[in-house]
């Protein structure tokens, strides 16, 4: 197997089965403007993820470990701002990454409170960076964009934001579908590391065609191109992120500074005593194409594979069901298990099918008995009685000199009933008019 292919396959094992949730309260950063006024901006949601939750993911527990050989003292080192300015200038980047107080606030957050999260992300980056770089290279984009998922998802493919964005690149459903990612009740390719990376690269290239400035592209990735265009209009047409900054949503004001800080910390972590987690390469994997529906539990039971490993290798399947009956679908398995799957394919499909894949394709209606609600019966009975009374109703013409008592006697009824049927008060009736007698 070629080294490049092996790296990509190894990275697929980072699917995880945990939906990452941010802390309940939105984190904020307070900065002071040139006039001495304090301003509060939101930090990207991924900067609120608890490191304990990140380290509890399947792949973290299996393939990432603390580096006990790292002798750094676990405390941050701060430097004069000139040092940060110089280090940012030295980064081999195409994108502009200037220094200011807001960028410094985010650098301090990463190297201080989030230093253990950075340690985790440095370890996870060993898996993901080859995927990101390959996708970015395919579209001719700056490779420093590989750090965008650091602020988007903290490098967790199962991350889901409070507004429904999902995966490493945090695609919304509509945008994901626009860029070819399938999303339905069973499949969510926003969580597929490879497919989502290529979709993100295409989206970023399209944004650059609109704005021609990478900082504006990054901002538009966060809040949408419409909001960037509005901010440019309010800034009298100045297409510069730092000029339109006051007109941006609160989270987007911190988004580009956070991206710059992520580039800084992922390159200068040693200078801040941050030890990357050690990475062990996952087992080799291979793919199987299936043309029938199959449940992960069927594969796990027959092939003896840990179901959490299956979920990790196939993060795009939302309900543990591969909908091969709809179209040929790929399942990624440990390489040692592919032959077992092929040899036992019929047994896999037949294992507890009625329980695990209980969706009926044909049903018969039980019409052996007829059940009618009482209330409906009463209503129909009442309606029939009304129709019956209307059909039996009889009217006669009042003759000259007739009285109610004479009419009642002729038609075998009573004066009282005649008055009720015709709404008559007293005894006044007129010859020639019709009167109801029943």
Coordinates of C-alpha atoms in Angstrom, one line a residue, residues 54-246:
X54 CA -12.8 15.3 23.5
X55 CA -10.5 12.8 25.2
X56 CA -13.5 10.5 25.8
X57 CA -14.0 9.9 22.1
X58 CA -13.4 6.4 20.9
X59 CA -10.4 7.3 18.7
X60 CA -8.9 9.5 21.4
X61 CA -8.9 6.7 23.9
X62 CA -7.6 4.2 21.4
X63 CA -5.0 6.1 19.3
X64 CA -4.1 9.2 21.3
X65 CA -2.0 9.1 24.5
X66 CA -0.2 11.6 26.7
X67 CA 3.5 11.9 25.9
X68 CA 5.1 10.9 29.1
X69 CA 8.5 11.8 27.6
X70 CA 7.6 15.4 27.3
X71 CA 9.4 17.3 30.0
X72 CA 7.7 20.7 29.6
X73 CA 6.4 22.3 32.7
X74 CA 2.6 22.6 32.3
X75 CA 2.4 26.3 32.5
X76 CA 2.1 29.0 29.8
X77 CA 4.9 31.4 28.9
X78 CA 4.0 34.9 27.8
X79 CA 6.1 37.1 25.6
X80 CA 6.3 40.8 24.6
X81 CA 4.0 41.6 21.7
X82 CA 7.0 42.1 19.4
X83 CA 7.7 38.4 19.7
X84 CA 4.2 37.4 18.6
X85 CA 4.4 39.9 15.7
X86 CA 7.7 38.4 14.5
X87 CA 6.5 34.8 14.9
X88 CA 3.3 35.5 12.8
X89 CA 5.4 37.2 10.2
X90 CA 7.6 34.1 9.9
X91 CA 4.8 31.7 9.2
X92 CA 5.1 30.4 5.6
X93 CA 1.6 31.6 4.7
X94 CA -0.1 33.2 1.7
X95 CA -2.9 34.6 3.9
X96 CA -2.4 37.8 5.8
X97 CA -2.1 37.2 9.5
X98 CA -1.6 40.5 11.3
X99 CA -1.3 41.0 15.1
X100 CA -3.5 43.1 17.3
X101 CA -5.0 43.0 20.8
X102 CA -7.9 40.8 19.7
X103 CA -5.5 38.2 18.1
X104 CA -3.5 38.3 21.3
X105 CA -6.6 37.6 23.4
X106 CA -7.2 34.4 21.4
X107 CA -3.6 33.4 21.5
X108 CA -3.8 33.7 25.3
X109 CA -6.9 31.6 25.4
X110 CA -5.3 28.8 23.3
X111 CA -2.0 28.8 25.2
X112 CA -3.7 29.2 28.6
X113 CA -7.2 27.8 29.4
X114 CA -7.3 25.7 26.2
X115 CA -3.7 24.3 26.3
X116 CA -4.8 20.8 27.0
X117 CA -7.3 21.0 24.1
X118 CA -4.4 22.2 21.9
X119 CA -2.4 19.1 23.0
X120 CA -5.3 16.9 21.9
X121 CA -5.7 18.7 18.6
X122 CA -2.0 18.5 17.8
X123 CA -2.3 14.7 18.2
X124 CA -5.4 14.5 16.1
X125 CA -3.9 16.7 13.4
X126 CA -1.5 13.9 12.6
X127 CA -4.5 12.0 11.2
X128 CA -6.4 14.8 9.6
X129 CA -3.7 17.1 8.2
X130 CA -2.9 14.9 5.2
X131 CA -6.6 14.8 4.2
X132 CA -7.0 18.6 4.6
X133 CA -3.8 19.3 2.6
X134 CA -4.7 17.0 -0.2
X135 CA -8.2 18.6 -0.6
X136 CA -6.8 22.1 -0.4
X137 CA -4.0 21.2 -2.9
X138 CA -6.6 19.8 -5.3
X139 CA -8.3 23.2 -5.5
X140 CA -5.1 25.3 -5.4
X141 CA -5.9 26.8 -2.0
X142 CA -3.5 28.1 0.8
X143 CA -2.5 25.2 3.0
X144 CA -2.9 27.2 6.1
X145 CA -6.6 26.7 5.7
X146 CA -6.0 23.3 7.2
X147 CA -6.3 25.0 10.6
X148 CA -9.9 26.2 9.9
X149 CA -11.4 23.0 11.4
X150 CA -9.5 23.7 14.6
X151 CA -11.8 26.7 15.3
X152 CA -14.8 25.1 13.6
X153 CA -14.9 21.7 15.3
X154 CA -11.8 21.2 17.5
X155 CA -11.0 18.4 15.1
X156 CA -14.0 16.3 16.0
X157 CA -15.9 14.9 13.0
X158 CA -19.0 14.3 15.1
X159 CA -19.2 17.9 16.4
X160 CA -22.6 19.4 16.1
X161 CA -23.2 23.1 16.8
X162 CA -26.2 24.7 18.5
X163 CA -27.5 25.8 15.1
X164 CA -27.1 22.4 13.5
X165 CA -23.8 22.7 11.6
X166 CA -22.0 19.3 11.7
X167 CA -18.7 17.6 11.0
X168 CA -15.1 18.7 10.9
X169 CA -15.9 21.7 8.7
X170 CA -19.2 22.5 10.3
X171 CA -21.4 22.4 7.2
X172 CA -25.1 23.5 7.5
X173 CA -27.5 21.0 5.8
X174 CA -28.3 23.4 2.9
X175 CA -24.6 24.3 2.2
X176 CA -23.5 20.6 2.5
X177 CA -26.1 19.5 -0.1
X178 CA -25.2 22.4 -2.4
X179 CA -21.6 21.0 -2.4
X180 CA -22.6 17.4 -3.0
X181 CA -22.8 16.0 0.5
X182 CA -25.7 13.6 1.0
X183 CA -27.8 14.3 4.1
X184 CA -30.9 12.3 5.0
X185 CA -32.3 10.3 7.9
X186 CA -29.7 7.6 7.6
X187 CA -26.6 9.3 6.0
X188 CA -24.8 12.5 6.9
X189 CA -21.7 12.9 4.7
X190 CA -20.9 16.2 6.5
X191 CA -19.3 13.9 9.0
X192 CA -17.2 12.0 6.4
X193 CA -13.7 13.5 6.8
X194 CA -12.6 13.0 3.2
X195 CA -15.9 14.0 1.4
X196 CA -16.4 17.0 3.7
X197 CA -12.8 18.2 3.2
X198 CA -13.2 18.3 -0.6
X199 CA -16.6 20.0 -0.3
X200 CA -15.1 22.6 2.1
X201 CA -12.2 23.3 -0.3
X202 CA -14.7 23.9 -3.2
X203 CA -16.8 26.2 -1.0
X204 CA -13.7 28.2 0.0
X205 CA -12.6 28.6 -3.6
X206 CA -16.1 29.8 -4.5
X207 CA -16.0 32.4 -1.7
X208 CA -12.6 33.6 -2.9
X209 CA -14.0 34.2 -6.3
X210 CA -16.5 36.5 -4.7
X211 CA -14.3 38.5 -2.3
X212 CA -10.7 38.0 -3.5
X213 CA -9.5 38.4 0.1
X214 CA -8.8 35.5 2.4
X215 CA -9.8 37.2 5.6
X216 CA -13.1 38.0 4.1
X217 CA -13.4 34.4 2.9
X218 CA -12.8 33.1 6.4
X219 CA -15.4 35.6 7.8
X220 CA -17.9 34.6 5.1
X221 CA -17.4 30.9 5.9
X222 CA -18.6 31.7 9.4
X223 CA -21.5 34.1 8.8
X224 CA -22.3 33.7 5.1
X225 CA -21.4 36.0 2.1
X226 CA -24.6 38.0 2.5
X227 CA -23.6 39.3 5.9
X228 CA -20.1 40.2 4.6
X229 CA -21.6 42.2 1.7
X230 CA -23.9 44.0 4.1
X231 CA -20.9 44.9 6.3
X232 CA -18.9 46.1 3.3
X233 CA -21.8 48.3 2.3
X234 CA -22.1 49.8 5.8
X235 CA -18.3 50.5 5.7
X236 CA -18.8 52.6 2.6
X237 CA -17.5 49.8 0.3
X238 CA -14.2 49.1 2.1
X239 CA -13.5 45.4 1.5
X240 CA -11.2 44.9 4.4
X241 CA -12.0 42.6 7.3
X242 CA -10.6 45.0 9.9
X243 CA -12.5 47.9 8.4
X244 CA -15.9 46.1 8.3
X245 CA -15.2 44.6 11.8
X246 CA -17.7 46.9 13.7

